[in-house]
Amino acid sequence: MRIEDVRRRTTTPLTRPAFAPVVPWFIDREYLNIVYRTDPDALRAVVPEPLRIEEPLVRFEIMKMNDVTGYGPYTEGGQAIQVSFDDEQGEYLHAMYLDNFPATAAGREVSAYPKVIGAPKLYVDQDVLVGTLDYGTLRVATASMGYKYYPLDLCEAEAQITVPTFMLKAIPGYDGAPRVLELVRTDITDVVVKAAYSGPARLQLFQHVLAPLADLPVLEIVSASHILTDLTLAPVKPVFDYLKGDAR
């Protein structure tokens, strides 16, 4: 393989890339969102500066990707923490677990999504929307919401899922020292909200050493939503370089 051919590749293995070189389009992406109040000290222990915590709020989410170009259907779950950066309100993606390796690899290599393999599920159980997350054979989260209790304004639903997203991009060098260490920002674009609902909800988090969602304990449920939408993800942009100590 010639040098110029190698330069055109974006991922390894060279002859069988870990993921397709496409910008994914999400069709019928289904959200279960539960926003809850947690311990402020627990948040301060995991949210990196220069992000700031205005209120101790976390959004637990289970997302069922029914049709994604390049990756196929999969399900994802995790936690997003409400933060601010330079007076802009957004979310810091704290943890993401999904059941699709190409989407996991692409999210971490191309962008900075904190993705690892897990086993989330989203389904309807009689009159309840249920979201679960397992790590290995152990349950680490169970969420439930009344199924389509109250209509939610579509503009409000879009506002919930399109806030700016911040993530930490960390790539070590061959000597183990950081080679890339950046705070990055992205957002959701081309949004078409097809349906949205709110309703009563509950969330249980269970202790696990390698899936520590319960380290951000549930003190109070603030809101819940069930949203169906089409969308794409914008490319990430660095906003702070930890190795230089300045904004990008």
CSV table of C-alpha atoms in Angstrom, one decimal:
chain,number,residue,atom,x,y,z
A,1,MET,CA,0.0,0.0,0.0
A,2,ARG,CA,1.4,3.4,-1.0
A,3,ILE,CA,2.0,6.2,1.4
A,4,GLU,CA,-0.6,8.4,-0.2
A,5,ASP,CA,-3.1,5.5,0.1
A,6,VAL,CA,-2.3,5.2,3.8
A,7,ARG,CA,-2.9,8.9,4.3
A,8,ARG,CA,-6.4,8.6,3.0
A,9,ARG,CA,-7.4,6.1,5.7
A,10,THR,CA,-9.0,7.5,8.8
A,11,THR,CA,-9.1,4.4,11.0
A,12,THR,CA,-7.5,1.0,11.6
A,13,PRO,CA,-7.3,-1.8,10.6
A,14,LEU,CA,-6.4,-0.5,7.2
A,15,THR,CA,-8.1,-3.3,5.3
A,16,ARG,CA,-11.1,-3.5,7.5
A,17,PRO,CA,-11.9,-0.1,9.1
A,18,ALA,CA,-13.5,-0.2,12.6
A,19,PHE,CA,-16.3,2.1,11.3
A,20,ALA,CA,-17.6,3.5,8.1
A,21,PRO,CA,-16.3,6.9,6.9
A,22,VAL,CA,-19.7,8.6,6.9
A,23,VAL,CA,-21.5,11.4,8.7
A,24,PRO,CA,-24.3,9.4,10.4
A,25,TRP,CA,-27.9,10.4,9.9
A,26,PHE,CA,-30.2,9.3,12.7
A,27,ILE,CA,-33.7,8.4,11.7
A,28,ASP,CA,-36.4,7.8,14.4
A,29,ARG,CA,-34.0,8.4,17.3
A,30,GLU,CA,-36.0,7.7,20.4
A,31,TYR,CA,-35.1,9.3,23.7
A,32,LEU,CA,-36.1,8.6,27.3
A,33,ASN,CA,-34.7,11.6,29.3
A,34,ILE,CA,-34.9,11.9,33.1
A,35,VAL,CA,-33.5,15.0,34.7
A,36,TYR,CA,-32.7,14.6,38.4
A,37,ARG,CA,-31.0,16.6,41.2
A,38,THR,CA,-27.9,15.1,42.7
A,39,ASP,CA,-25.1,15.8,45.2
A,40,PRO,CA,-23.2,19.0,44.3
A,41,ASP,CA,-20.0,17.6,45.8
A,42,ALA,CA,-20.3,14.5,43.6
A,43,LEU,CA,-20.6,16.7,40.5
A,44,ARG,CA,-17.6,18.8,41.5
A,45,ALA,CA,-15.5,15.6,41.7
A,46,VAL,CA,-16.1,14.6,38.1
A,47,VAL,CA,-16.8,17.8,36.1
A,48,PRO,CA,-13.5,19.2,34.7
A,49,GLU,CA,-12.6,22.9,34.9
A,50,PRO,CA,-13.1,25.3,33.1
A,51,LEU,CA,-16.7,24.0,33.0
A,52,ARG,CA,-18.9,25.4,35.8
A,53,ILE,CA,-21.8,23.9,37.7
A,54,GLU,CA,-24.8,26.2,38.0
A,55,GLU,CA,-27.3,23.7,39.4
A,56,PRO,CA,-26.6,20.1,40.5
A,57,LEU,CA,-28.7,18.5,37.7
A,58,VAL,CA,-28.0,15.4,35.7
A,59,ARG,CA,-29.9,14.0,32.7
A,60,PHE,CA,-30.0,10.2,32.5
A,61,GLU,CA,-30.8,9.1,29.0
A,62,ILE,CA,-31.6,6.0,27.1
A,63,MET,CA,-31.6,6.5,23.3
A,64,LYS,CA,-32.8,3.9,20.8
A,65,MET,CA,-31.3,4.5,17.4
A,66,ASN,CA,-33.7,2.8,15.1
A,67,ASP,CA,-31.9,3.5,11.9
A,68,VAL,CA,-28.4,5.1,11.5
A,69,THR,CA,-26.5,5.3,8.3
A,70,GLY,CA,-23.2,3.5,8.5
A,71,TYR,CA,-23.9,1.8,11.9
A,72,GLY,CA,-27.3,0.3,11.8
A,73,PRO,CA,-29.7,0.2,14.8
A,74,TYR,CA,-28.4,0.3,18.3
A,75,THR,CA,-29.2,1.6,21.8
A,76,GLU,CA,-27.2,3.9,24.1
A,77,GLY,CA,-27.5,5.1,27.6
A,78,GLY,CA,-25.6,7.4,30.0
A,79,GLN,CA,-25.5,10.6,32.0
A,80,ALA,CA,-25.1,14.2,30.9
A,81,ILE,CA,-24.4,17.0,33.5
A,82,GLN,CA,-25.7,20.5,33.2
A,83,VAL,CA,-22.8,23.0,33.0
A,84,SER,CA,-21.8,26.3,31.6
A,85,PHE,CA,-18.8,27.5,29.7
A,86,ASP,CA,-18.1,31.2,28.9
A,87,ASP,CA,-21.6,32.0,29.9
A,88,GLU,CA,-23.1,29.4,27.5
A,89,GLN,CA,-25.4,26.8,29.0
A,90,GLY,CA,-24.9,23.2,27.9
A,91,GLU,CA,-24.2,19.6,29.0
A,92,TYR,CA,-21.0,17.7,29.9
A,93,LEU,CA,-21.2,14.1,28.7
A,94,HIS,CA,-20.1,12.1,31.7
A,95,ALA,CA,-20.8,8.5,30.6
A,96,MET,CA,-22.1,6.7,27.6
A,97,TYR,CA,-22.8,2.9,27.2
A,98,LEU,CA,-23.9,1.3,24.0
A,99,ASP,CA,-24.3,-2.1,22.3
A,100,ASN,CA,-22.6,-1.3,18.9
A,101,PHE,CA,-18.8,-1.5,18.5
A,102,PRO,CA,-18.5,0.6,15.3
A,103,ALA,CA,-20.5,3.5,16.9
A,104,THR,CA,-18.4,3.1,20.0
A,105,ALA,CA,-15.1,3.3,18.1
A,106,ALA,CA,-16.2,6.2,15.9
A,107,GLY,CA,-17.6,8.2,18.8
A,108,ARG,CA,-14.3,7.9,20.7
A,109,GLU,CA,-11.8,8.2,17.8
A,110,VAL,CA,-13.4,10.7,15.5
A,111,SER,CA,-15.0,12.8,18.2
A,112,ALA,CA,-14.7,12.7,22.0
A,113,TYR,CA,-17.7,10.8,23.2
A,114,PRO,CA,-17.0,8.9,26.4
A,115,LYS,CA,-18.3,5.6,25.0
A,116,VAL,CA,-17.9,2.1,26.2
A,117,ILE,CA,-19.7,-1.2,25.5
A,118,GLY,CA,-22.8,-1.8,27.6
A,119,ALA,CA,-26.3,-3.3,27.2
A,120,PRO,CA,-29.0,-0.6,27.3
A,121,LYS,CA,-32.6,-1.3,26.3
A,122,LEU,CA,-35.7,0.9,25.7
A,123,TYR,CA,-39.1,-0.7,25.5
A,124,VAL,CA,-42.8,-0.4,26.4
A,125,ASP,CA,-44.1,-2.5,29.3
A,126,GLN,CA,-47.9,-2.2,29.2
A,127,ASP,CA,-48.5,1.5,30.1
A,128,VAL,CA,-44.8,2.3,31.0
A,129,LEU,CA,-41.8,3.3,29.0
A,130,VAL,CA,-38.8,1.4,30.5
A,131,GLY,CA,-35.1,2.1,30.0
A,132,THR,CA,-32.5,-0.2,31.5
A,133,LEU,CA,-28.7,-0.3,31.4
A,134,ASP,CA,-26.6,-3.4,32.1
A,135,TYR,CA,-22.9,-3.6,32.3
A,136,GLY,CA,-21.9,-7.2,31.7
A,137,THR,CA,-24.4,-9.3,33.5
A,138,LEU,CA,-25.3,-6.7,36.2
A,139,ARG,CA,-28.0,-4.1,36.2
A,140,VAL,CA,-26.7,-0.5,36.8
A,141,ALA,CA,-29.8,1.6,36.0
A,142,THR,CA,-33.6,1.2,35.6
A,143,ALA,CA,-35.7,4.1,34.5
A,144,SER,CA,-39.5,4.2,34.1
A,145,MET,CA,-41.9,6.8,32.8
A,146,GLY,CA,-45.6,6.8,32.2
A,147,TYR,CA,-46.1,6.1,28.5
A,148,LYS,CA,-47.3,9.1,26.5
A,149,TYR,CA,-49.0,10.7,29.5
A,150,TYR,CA,-48.9,14.3,28.4
A,151,PRO,CA,-48.1,15.9,25.0
A,152,LEU,CA,-44.9,17.9,25.1
A,153,ASP,CA,-44.5,21.0,23.0
A,154,LEU,CA,-42.3,20.1,20.0
A,155,CYS,CA,-40.2,23.3,20.3
A,156,GLU,CA,-39.5,22.6,24.0
A,157,ALA,CA,-38.6,19.0,23.1
A,158,GLU,CA,-36.1,20.3,20.5
A,159,ALA,CA,-34.6,22.7,23.0
A,160,GLN,CA,-34.0,19.9,25.4
A,161,ILE,CA,-31.9,17.8,23.0
A,162,THR,CA,-30.1,20.6,21.2
A,163,VAL,CA,-28.1,22.3,24.0
A,164,PRO,CA,-24.4,22.5,23.3
A,165,THR,CA,-22.5,19.4,24.4
A,166,PHE,CA,-19.0,19.4,26.0
A,167,MET,CA,-16.7,16.5,26.2
A,168,LEU,CA,-13.1,15.7,27.2
A,169,LYS,CA,-10.7,14.5,24.4
A,170,ALA,CA,-7.8,12.6,25.9
A,171,ILE,CA,-5.2,10.7,23.8
A,172,PRO,CA,-2.0,9.5,25.4
A,173,GLY,CA,1.3,9.4,23.5
A,174,TYR,CA,3.5,6.4,23.2
A,175,ASP,CA,5.3,7.3,26.4
A,176,GLY,CA,2.0,7.4,28.4
A,177,ALA,CA,2.0,11.2,28.7
A,178,PRO,CA,-0.9,13.2,27.3
A,179,ARG,CA,-0.6,13.9,23.5
A,180,VAL,CA,-4.0,15.5,23.2
A,181,LEU,CA,-6.0,16.8,26.1
A,182,GLU,CA,-8.8,19.1,25.1
A,183,LEU,CA,-12.2,20.2,26.1
A,184,VAL,CA,-14.4,20.1,22.9
A,185,ARG,CA,-17.8,21.3,22.0
A,186,THR,CA,-20.5,20.0,19.6
A,187,ASP,CA,-24.2,20.2,19.1
A,188,ILE,CA,-27.1,18.5,17.3
A,189,THR,CA,-28.2,19.8,13.9
A,190,ASP,CA,-30.9,19.1,11.2
A,191,VAL,CA,-33.4,18.2,13.9
A,192,VAL,CA,-36.9,17.1,13.0
A,193,VAL,CA,-39.0,16.3,16.2
A,194,LYS,CA,-41.7,13.9,15.3
A,195,ALA,CA,-43.3,13.3,18.7
A,196,ALA,CA,-42.8,14.3,22.3
A,197,TYR,CA,-44.3,13.5,25.6
A,198,SER,CA,-43.8,14.1,29.3
A,199,GLY,CA,-45.0,12.2,32.3
A,200,PRO,CA,-44.2,10.9,35.8
A,201,ALA,CA,-40.9,9.0,36.1
A,202,ARG,CA,-38.6,7.1,38.5
A,203,LEU,CA,-34.9,6.3,38.3
A,204,GLN,CA,-32.9,3.7,40.1
A,205,LEU,CA,-29.0,3.6,40.0
A,206,PHE,CA,-27.1,0.6,41.3
A,207,GLN,CA,-23.5,0.5,42.6
A,208,HIS,CA,-20.9,-0.9,40.2
A,209,VAL,CA,-17.1,-0.5,40.3
A,210,LEU,CA,-16.6,0.0,36.5
A,211,ALA,CA,-20.0,1.6,35.7
A,212,PRO,CA,-20.3,4.1,38.5
A,213,LEU,CA,-23.5,5.9,37.5
A,214,ALA,CA,-24.6,5.7,41.2
A,215,ASP,CA,-21.8,7.9,42.2
A,216,LEU,CA,-24.2,10.7,41.1
A,217,PRO,CA,-27.1,9.7,43.3
A,218,VAL,CA,-30.7,10.5,42.6
A,219,LEU,CA,-32.0,13.0,45.1
A,220,GLU,CA,-35.0,14.3,43.3
A,221,ILE,CA,-36.7,13.8,39.9
A,222,VAL,CA,-37.1,17.1,38.1
A,223,SER,CA,-38.6,16.2,34.8
A,224,ALA,CA,-38.9,13.4,32.2
A,225,SER,CA,-39.5,13.3,28.5
A,226,HIS,CA,-40.0,10.8,25.6
A,227,ILE,CA,-38.9,12.2,22.2
A,228,LEU,CA,-38.8,10.8,18.7
A,229,THR,CA,-36.7,12.7,16.2
A,230,ASP,CA,-34.4,12.7,13.1
A,231,LEU,CA,-31.0,14.5,13.4
A,232,THR,CA,-27.3,14.6,12.7
A,233,LEU,CA,-24.3,15.4,14.9
A,234,ALA,CA,-22.1,18.3,14.2
A,235,PRO,CA,-18.3,17.8,14.2
A,236,VAL,CA,-16.5,18.6,17.4
A,237,LYS,CA,-14.5,21.8,17.9
A,238,PRO,CA,-11.8,22.3,20.6
A,239,VAL,CA,-12.6,25.1,23.0
A,240,PHE,CA,-9.9,24.6,25.7
A,241,ASP,CA,-6.4,23.1,25.5
A,242,TYR,CA,-5.3,21.6,28.9
A,243,LEU,CA,-1.7,21.2,27.7
A,244,LYS,CA,-1.4,24.9,26.9
A,245,GLY,CA,-3.9,26.1,29.5
A,246,ASP,CA,-5.9,28.4,27.2
A,247,ALA,CA,-9.0,28.6,25.2
A,248,ARG,CA,-8.8,27.6,21.5
